[in-house]
Amino acid sequence: MRLKIYLGLLLITCTSVIYGQEYHVDTPGTLKDVIGENANQLKSIKVTGTLNNKDIKFLHRLCWPDPKLDKKTLIKKIKEDDEGMEDDPRTNLRHLDLEDARVEGDTLINDAFHGTYLISLKLPKTLKKIGSKALNFNVVLKELVIPENVTEIGESAIAWCYKLEKVRLPDNLEILNDYLFTNCVNLKEVNIPSKLRELHNCVFYGCTKINPAVAILPETVEVLDGSAYYGINTIEEVVVPKNVRVLKETYSSVAGLRKATILTDKLTEIGDMAFHWCSALEEVNIPDNITRIGNGAFFLTKLKKIDIPSTVTYIGITSFCSAPLDSIDIPAGVTFIGREAFWNNSKLRKVYARPIIPPKTNAKTDVFAHMPFESSVNNAVLYVPKGSAEAYRQSEVFKDFPDIVELEEWQWPSSIITPDVPTTAYKVYGSNGMLCIDATGNGNYESVSVNIYNISGTTVWKGKMTSHAEIPLPTGFYLAQVGKNTYKVSL
């Protein structure tokens, strides 16, 4: 009986040595020799001392012994959620603690632990840089803490970690590089560093379970370049911080986004596809100083109104395509409107084009074949500056509008939010003892009733007019009712 107990205790002791041993490396590159023959049987180890790239590659083999990782097979396993991966016989090391170790150059090399089956991983506290793909395809890892000294993480460094649920990023990290968490489909929680300056392409692509708080960005952010939140439908509101100078593709295909507030005054361009396919977007502001609205910037949104600043000179291809705008006001400085910019806008009824010289468009292509307003010309009225109607009738972009109305300067709407200048507009004024009424627009007005009242409300003249009327009246104040419109005038 005593012999059995002794043998059992011996077995437990040997097992703990093999599965939970600590190893110290005095000379970089010697970890393999330090561990010795039992390396392939280890399940949990702690390593201290200084390691070089040779040691990291050795540890990689212990976590994943096949250096030629068959990604197609691995992805298939991931999609099938194969619970047997944690017990895969080709590798044993599941828990690796490098917290008190140091790697030469304080850099974790590219592909360092790519494709491993580590359940837990503690990185060196002194680490400053993590290479591209260093931790990606870690298919059973559920939680990861990046040391506070890390200031750089390479592209795709943590992508395709299928079971990863929580990540802690260091506050000093200033850049979130391309594809950082791509297809970490179970990722729920990750903090946005408080000193973040740049957010790049597909950082959270495919992270459909992520907390929408990842869209709350600090004021330090300057660059939003790439579709960082592609496909995350739980984000409903975003604020673009006040120091952002680049905004391109960032919110593309965020289908639940309803409102965007752009605080920055450092932007000169709403970049290509900035809010592309935000199919729930109803409210967004375009700041002053913007000169360009990029291709597809507001493609397929729910925008019913939009104020385009007077500083804008360029409106890109498909920029407002398929949005339910009922009116649009094109600033006087616009010289270019890309093909399909307002195509498939079935509710568009009023187009205010302020440029005296009609804007031009790009050449037809197989992809972008339609003119900017092609689907709206028969339903919308085009308003243009006085004296420029003929130029618009000859314009490639606007020639198909059957209804073109010229407006005097005073008739233009002050804001696209309330564009309420009717097609039957009139100018009422006093001149040389006459109350004058001019019909504006295209001049093809039907006869309209006119009633003139003095300050006491007494009718002093009534009749009909078409394009012009001159009514002699004594000096005083009058109200002129022309059709459904009422005007005040002084003689």
XYZ file of C-alpha atoms in Angstrom:
491
model
C 0.000 0.000 0.000
C 2.822 2.425 0.938
C 4.577 1.546 -2.315
C 1.490 2.494 -4.365
C 1.178 5.825 -2.542
C 4.877 6.546 -3.094
C 4.632 5.742 -6.790
C 1.532 7.944 -7.128
C 3.242 10.895 -5.476
C 6.290 10.377 -7.679
C 4.072 10.403 -10.786
C 2.369 13.634 -9.691
C 5.744 15.248 -8.989
C 7.126 14.240 -12.388
C 3.972 15.412 -14.115
C 4.159 18.873 -12.497
C 7.799 19.136 -13.546
C 6.951 18.304 -17.157
C 3.743 20.370 -17.414
C 4.491 23.391 -15.148
C 8.248 23.953 -15.232
C 10.043 27.311 -15.149
C 13.123 27.806 -17.328
C 15.708 30.590 -17.243
C 17.811 31.512 -20.271
C 21.171 33.150 -19.549
C 22.419 33.025 -23.131
C 19.975 33.998 -25.885
C 19.406 31.194 -28.364
C 19.859 28.349 -25.882
C 16.269 27.783 -24.730
C 16.090 24.457 -26.542
C 19.144 23.208 -24.648
C 17.843 24.564 -21.348
C 14.567 22.696 -21.653
C 16.124 19.479 -22.908
C 14.528 16.282 -24.164
C 11.080 16.679 -22.579
C 10.199 19.815 -24.547
C 7.500 18.168 -26.681
C 5.683 16.913 -23.583
C 5.326 20.284 -21.884
C 1.857 21.763 -21.552
C 2.573 24.785 -19.359
C 5.852 26.643 -18.960
C 7.232 29.939 -17.702
C 10.375 31.314 -19.314
C 12.634 34.050 -17.902
C 15.894 35.559 -19.044
C 16.687 36.965 -22.481
C 15.393 35.327 -25.659
C 16.281 35.856 -29.296
C 14.431 34.991 -32.496
C 15.798 31.443 -32.422
C 14.193 30.870 -29.021
C 10.872 32.316 -30.184
C 10.857 30.017 -33.202
C 11.564 27.066 -30.934
C 8.609 27.978 -28.709
C 6.470 28.340 -31.825
C 7.226 24.742 -32.787
C 6.164 23.575 -29.334
C 2.816 25.342 -29.766
C 2.405 24.348 -33.403
C 4.916 21.739 -34.673
C 3.958 21.971 -38.338
C 5.822 24.980 -39.840
C 3.770 24.685 -43.063
C 0.387 25.572 -41.679
C -2.451 24.479 -43.929
C -4.679 27.545 -43.590
C -7.558 26.063 -45.549
C -7.801 23.131 -43.161
C -7.446 25.429 -40.160
C -10.143 27.819 -41.401
C -12.434 24.856 -42.024
C -11.890 23.749 -38.427
C -12.565 27.242 -37.190
C -15.837 27.518 -39.065
C -16.881 24.124 -37.716
C -15.937 25.279 -34.202
C -13.958 22.098 -33.666
C -13.715 21.638 -29.896
C -11.008 19.028 -30.406
C -8.415 21.622 -31.377
C -7.361 22.094 -27.765
C -6.429 18.399 -27.599
C -4.762 18.129 -31.011
C -2.045 15.457 -30.612
C 0.395 17.259 -32.912
C 1.185 19.842 -30.236
C 1.187 19.924 -26.417
C 2.162 23.379 -25.198
C -1.025 25.192 -24.196
C 0.057 27.758 -21.572
C 3.068 30.023 -22.104
C 4.229 32.690 -19.658
C 6.895 35.089 -20.965
C 5.916 37.957 -18.671
C 9.304 38.135 -16.916
C 11.367 37.313 -19.972
C 12.869 39.768 -22.445
C 13.205 39.390 -26.195
C 16.116 41.011 -27.998
C 15.171 44.389 -29.415
C 12.006 44.238 -27.325
C 10.311 43.066 -30.506
C 8.150 40.021 -31.110
C 9.011 38.943 -34.645
C 6.552 38.562 -37.520
C 4.589 35.287 -37.319
C 6.042 34.651 -33.849
C 3.082 32.596 -32.562
C 1.069 32.439 -35.750
C -1.345 29.510 -35.895
C -0.694 28.122 -32.432
C -3.103 26.350 -30.076
C -2.188 28.375 -26.997
C -4.974 28.643 -24.443
C -3.139 31.340 -22.472
C -0.235 33.591 -23.346
C 1.571 36.192 -21.259
C 3.857 38.448 -23.265
C 7.041 40.071 -21.924
C 6.381 43.175 -19.831
C 9.269 44.956 -21.551
C 7.901 44.335 -25.054
C 7.661 47.442 -27.264
C 6.786 46.093 -30.703
C 4.660 43.207 -32.009
C 5.302 42.180 -35.617
C 2.741 41.536 -38.323
C 0.759 38.281 -37.988
C 2.623 37.621 -34.732
C -0.415 36.270 -32.888
C -2.960 35.620 -35.605
C -4.763 32.323 -36.140
C -4.477 31.524 -32.418
C -7.619 29.481 -32.624
C -8.299 28.653 -28.970
C -7.004 31.777 -27.220
C -9.841 33.577 -25.406
C -8.146 36.494 -23.662
C -5.074 38.571 -24.378
C -3.324 41.425 -22.596
C -0.863 43.513 -24.581
C 1.891 44.922 -22.303
C 1.724 48.645 -21.530
C 5.121 49.375 -23.107
C 3.984 48.262 -26.573
C 3.793 51.225 -28.959
C 3.535 49.353 -32.265
C 1.465 46.376 -33.418
C 1.856 45.165 -37.007
C -0.787 44.378 -39.620
C -3.015 41.363 -38.990
C -1.212 40.767 -35.705
C -4.268 39.384 -33.903
C -6.530 38.504 -36.835
C -8.496 35.241 -37.095
C -8.290 34.473 -33.393
C -11.624 32.753 -33.608
C -12.370 32.254 -29.903
C -10.803 35.472 -28.639
C -13.332 37.358 -26.498
C -11.368 40.034 -24.653
C -8.271 42.113 -25.394
C -6.546 44.791 -23.370
C -4.545 47.283 -25.446
C -1.960 49.660 -23.934
C -3.020 53.288 -23.569
C 0.200 54.463 -25.226
C -0.628 52.682 -28.484
C -1.118 55.361 -31.148
C -1.908 53.326 -34.269
C -4.335 50.469 -34.890
C -2.995 48.956 -38.088
C -4.760 47.231 -40.986
C -6.687 44.020 -40.236
C -5.655 44.032 -36.567
C -8.696 42.075 -35.318
C -10.130 40.933 -38.650
C -12.528 37.995 -38.265
C -12.133 37.670 -34.514
C -15.780 36.716 -34.687
C -16.295 36.222 -30.956
C -14.440 39.328 -29.817
C -16.702 41.241 -27.451
C -14.512 43.608 -25.509
C -11.495 45.686 -26.481
C -10.500 49.116 -25.229
C -9.621 52.002 -27.520
C -6.266 53.473 -26.376
C -6.595 56.963 -24.902
C -3.717 58.288 -27.050
C -4.863 56.768 -30.338
C -3.968 58.877 -33.400
C -4.676 56.582 -36.361
C -7.317 53.942 -37.100
C -6.816 51.963 -40.308
C -8.467 49.470 -42.629
C -10.584 46.535 -41.442
C -9.388 46.771 -37.836
C -12.685 45.285 -36.605
C -13.818 43.662 -39.860
C -16.038 40.663 -39.100
C -16.118 41.357 -35.347
C -19.906 41.202 -35.290
C -20.165 40.677 -31.514
C -17.949 43.614 -30.567
C -19.204 46.192 -28.086
C -20.288 49.261 -30.120
C -18.257 51.384 -27.698
C -15.241 50.719 -29.945
C -16.650 53.489 -32.160
C -16.179 56.040 -29.342
C -12.862 57.651 -30.210
C -10.609 59.955 -28.158
C -9.916 63.542 -29.223
C -6.334 62.579 -30.089
C -7.454 60.765 -33.260
C -6.215 62.442 -36.455
C -6.467 59.778 -39.169
C -9.457 57.543 -39.961
C -8.315 55.744 -43.095
C -10.064 52.507 -44.058
C -13.269 50.629 -43.275
C -12.436 49.969 -39.637
C -15.979 48.995 -38.604
C -17.129 47.178 -41.728
C -20.198 45.037 -41.045
C -20.701 45.995 -37.379
C -24.420 46.712 -37.329
C -24.768 47.506 -33.619
C -23.152 50.957 -33.972
C -25.974 53.528 -34.125
C -24.253 56.869 -33.522
C -20.711 58.106 -34.088
C -18.776 61.298 -33.435
C -15.804 62.185 -35.597
C -13.394 63.901 -33.134
C -12.247 67.484 -33.491
C -8.681 66.761 -34.644
C -9.456 64.349 -37.488
C -7.806 65.449 -40.768
C -8.403 62.250 -42.805
C -11.800 60.541 -43.076
C -11.949 57.773 -45.671
C -14.076 54.584 -45.774
C -14.224 54.547 -41.981
C -17.920 53.809 -41.528
C -18.493 51.921 -44.764
C -21.212 49.255 -44.457
C -22.127 50.057 -40.852
C -25.755 49.206 -41.531
C -27.169 50.300 -38.152
C -25.601 53.770 -38.148
C -28.335 56.406 -37.867
C -26.489 59.598 -36.928
C -22.982 60.921 -37.507
C -21.655 64.144 -35.978
C -18.473 65.513 -37.516
C -16.790 67.894 -35.055
C -13.492 68.468 -36.802
C -12.648 71.653 -38.678
C -9.395 70.172 -39.982
C -10.967 68.177 -42.797
C -10.890 69.384 -46.373
C -12.448 66.233 -47.814
C -15.143 63.729 -46.953
C -13.128 60.833 -48.359
C -14.202 58.074 -50.693
C -16.835 55.749 -49.193
C -16.696 57.468 -45.798
C -20.345 56.550 -45.081
C -20.825 54.174 -48.004
C -23.794 51.831 -47.670
C -24.812 53.115 -44.243
C -28.349 52.114 -45.083
C -29.890 53.533 -41.868
C -28.044 56.863 -41.866
C -30.564 59.704 -41.538
C -28.529 62.555 -40.095
C -25.015 63.819 -40.812
C -23.372 67.221 -41.075
C -20.743 68.269 -43.595
C -18.411 70.810 -41.927
C -17.360 74.118 -43.417
C -13.971 74.086 -45.190
C -14.795 70.840 -46.990
C -13.856 71.214 -50.656
C -14.373 67.660 -51.895
C -17.019 65.000 -51.317
C -15.440 61.715 -52.357
C -16.695 58.869 -54.509
C -19.497 56.919 -52.852
C -19.213 59.018 -49.688
C -22.960 58.817 -48.901
C -24.002 56.025 -51.251
C -27.237 54.231 -50.271
C -28.127 56.112 -47.116
C -31.492 57.335 -45.771
C -30.530 60.990 -46.004
C -33.566 63.105 -46.809
C -31.682 66.385 -46.546
C -28.073 67.490 -46.597
C -26.367 70.883 -46.412
C -23.391 71.068 -48.768
C -21.066 73.901 -47.637
C -20.317 76.752 -50.009
C -16.633 75.718 -49.964
C -17.297 72.483 -51.889
C -15.981 72.384 -55.470
C -16.036 68.636 -56.207
C -18.832 66.075 -55.769
C -17.602 62.556 -56.540
C -18.983 59.553 -58.404
C -22.029 57.930 -56.684
C -21.525 60.292 -53.725
C -25.272 60.564 -52.941
C -26.528 57.761 -55.163
C -29.715 56.017 -53.984
C -30.382 58.424 -51.102
C -34.013 59.631 -50.630
C -33.122 63.326 -50.928
C -36.095 65.476 -51.910
C -33.930 68.481 -52.796
C -30.279 69.330 -53.259
C -28.462 72.664 -53.259
C -25.258 72.695 -55.324
C -22.904 75.477 -54.198
C -21.734 78.150 -56.625
C -18.126 76.942 -56.563
C -18.820 73.367 -57.707
C -17.055 72.602 -60.993
C -17.372 68.795 -61.085
C -20.200 66.347 -60.345
C -19.289 62.693 -60.885
C -21.427 60.229 -62.753
C -24.282 58.715 -60.745
C -23.684 61.249 -57.972
C -27.462 61.657 -57.581
C -28.567 58.708 -59.650
C -31.441 56.514 -58.451
C -32.677 59.340 -56.202
C -36.346 58.694 -56.945
C -37.650 61.343 -54.518
C -35.537 64.214 -55.802
C -37.868 67.061 -56.806
C -35.793 70.242 -56.571
C -32.238 70.785 -57.763
C -30.745 74.186 -56.979
C -27.638 74.654 -59.123
C -25.899 77.875 -58.097
C -22.828 77.789 -60.423
C -23.120 80.256 -63.291
C -21.059 77.865 -65.435
C -22.608 74.368 -65.256
C -20.391 71.750 -63.586
C -18.847 69.011 -65.721
C -18.695 65.235 -65.186
C -16.311 62.383 -65.935
C -16.280 60.174 -69.028
C -18.659 57.235 -69.201
C -17.291 53.879 -68.039
C -18.679 50.351 -67.964
C -19.132 50.632 -64.198
C -20.371 54.230 -64.014
C -22.471 54.759 -67.124
C -25.276 57.028 -65.874
C -25.317 60.801 -65.760
C -25.460 62.403 -62.280
C -29.215 63.166 -62.378
C -30.296 60.684 -65.031
C -33.099 59.072 -63.022
C -34.491 62.380 -61.693
C -34.633 64.782 -64.633
C -38.279 64.099 -65.464
C -39.474 64.533 -61.873
C -37.351 67.421 -60.599
C -37.255 71.129 -61.364
C -33.810 72.594 -61.981
C -33.232 76.092 -60.585
C -30.300 78.051 -62.018
C -28.911 81.606 -61.762
C -30.602 84.347 -63.759
C -29.262 84.391 -67.308
C -27.680 80.910 -67.244
C -30.600 78.701 -68.317
C -29.336 78.363 -71.870
C -25.888 77.269 -70.666
C -27.550 74.569 -68.555
C -29.652 73.429 -71.500
C -26.422 72.909 -73.439
C -24.666 71.193 -70.527
C -23.905 67.471 -70.697
C -24.896 67.074 -67.051
C -28.138 69.107 -67.028
C -29.425 69.187 -70.624
C -32.134 66.553 -70.054
C -34.011 68.570 -67.411
C -37.249 69.608 -69.177
C -38.058 72.212 -66.509
C -35.311 74.785 -65.950
C -36.180 77.894 -63.923
C -33.981 80.966 -63.541
C -33.870 82.626 -60.124
C -32.869 86.103 -59.069
C -30.299 86.311 -56.303
C -32.881 87.129 -53.660
C -34.961 84.043 -54.532
C -32.395 81.425 -53.644
C -33.094 79.453 -50.464
C -30.904 80.380 -47.529
C -30.608 76.720 -46.546
C -31.318 73.405 -48.193
C -33.183 72.471 -45.024
C -36.090 74.729 -46.026
C -35.887 75.138 -49.819
C -39.247 76.793 -50.303
C -38.955 79.012 -53.394
C -42.001 78.090 -55.503
C -41.934 77.795 -59.282
C -44.560 80.581 -59.392
C -42.405 83.163 -57.584
C -42.847 86.928 -57.957
C -40.854 90.024 -57.242
C -42.938 92.902 -55.834
C -41.401 96.378 -55.492
C -42.078 100.105 -55.803
C -40.734 102.243 -58.660
C -41.602 105.815 -59.654
C -44.992 105.774 -57.964
C -45.840 102.345 -59.344
C -46.331 99.064 -57.488
C -44.539 96.658 -59.830
C -44.950 92.887 -59.978
C -42.551 90.718 -62.008
C -43.104 87.027 -62.580
C -39.744 85.247 -62.225
C -38.594 81.812 -63.366
C -39.138 80.606 -66.922
C -41.717 83.255 -67.779
C -44.412 80.739 -68.806
C -46.870 81.597 -66.063
C -50.584 81.272 -66.316
C -52.832 84.189 -65.419
C -52.921 84.810 -61.686
C -55.228 86.912 -59.425
C -53.790 89.998 -57.749
C -55.292 91.824 -54.757
C -53.708 94.988 -53.317
C -54.593 96.145 -49.766
C -53.632 99.302 -47.939
C -52.427 99.457 -44.357
C -56.050 99.394 -43.096
C -56.816 96.200 -44.973
C -58.996 97.901 -47.592
C -58.775 96.581 -51.148
C -57.341 99.319 -53.361
C -56.841 97.305 -56.555
C -57.697 93.874 -57.865
C -57.214 92.130 -61.182
C -55.143 89.521 -63.017
C -51.630 89.392 -64.480
C -49.250 87.032 -66.260
C -45.602 88.120 -66.448
C -45.628 91.792 -65.404
C -47.900 94.433 -63.874
C -47.539 98.133 -62.981
C -50.183 99.635 -60.690
C -50.176 103.400 -59.922
C -50.826 104.042 -56.227
C -50.331 106.876 -53.699
C -47.305 106.840 -51.397
C -47.754 104.386 -48.508
C -47.469 100.792 -47.357
C -49.301 97.980 -49.136
C -49.852 94.234 -49.054
C -49.905 92.545 -52.454
C -51.544 89.139 -52.647
C -50.317 87.445 -55.840
C -51.871 84.032 -56.204
C -51.197 82.277 -52.889
C -48.249 84.497 -51.973
C -48.399 87.767 -50.006
C -45.752 90.500 -50.228
C -45.132 93.734 -48.292
C -44.122 96.788 -50.290
C -43.517 100.487 -49.664
C -44.091 103.262 -52.211
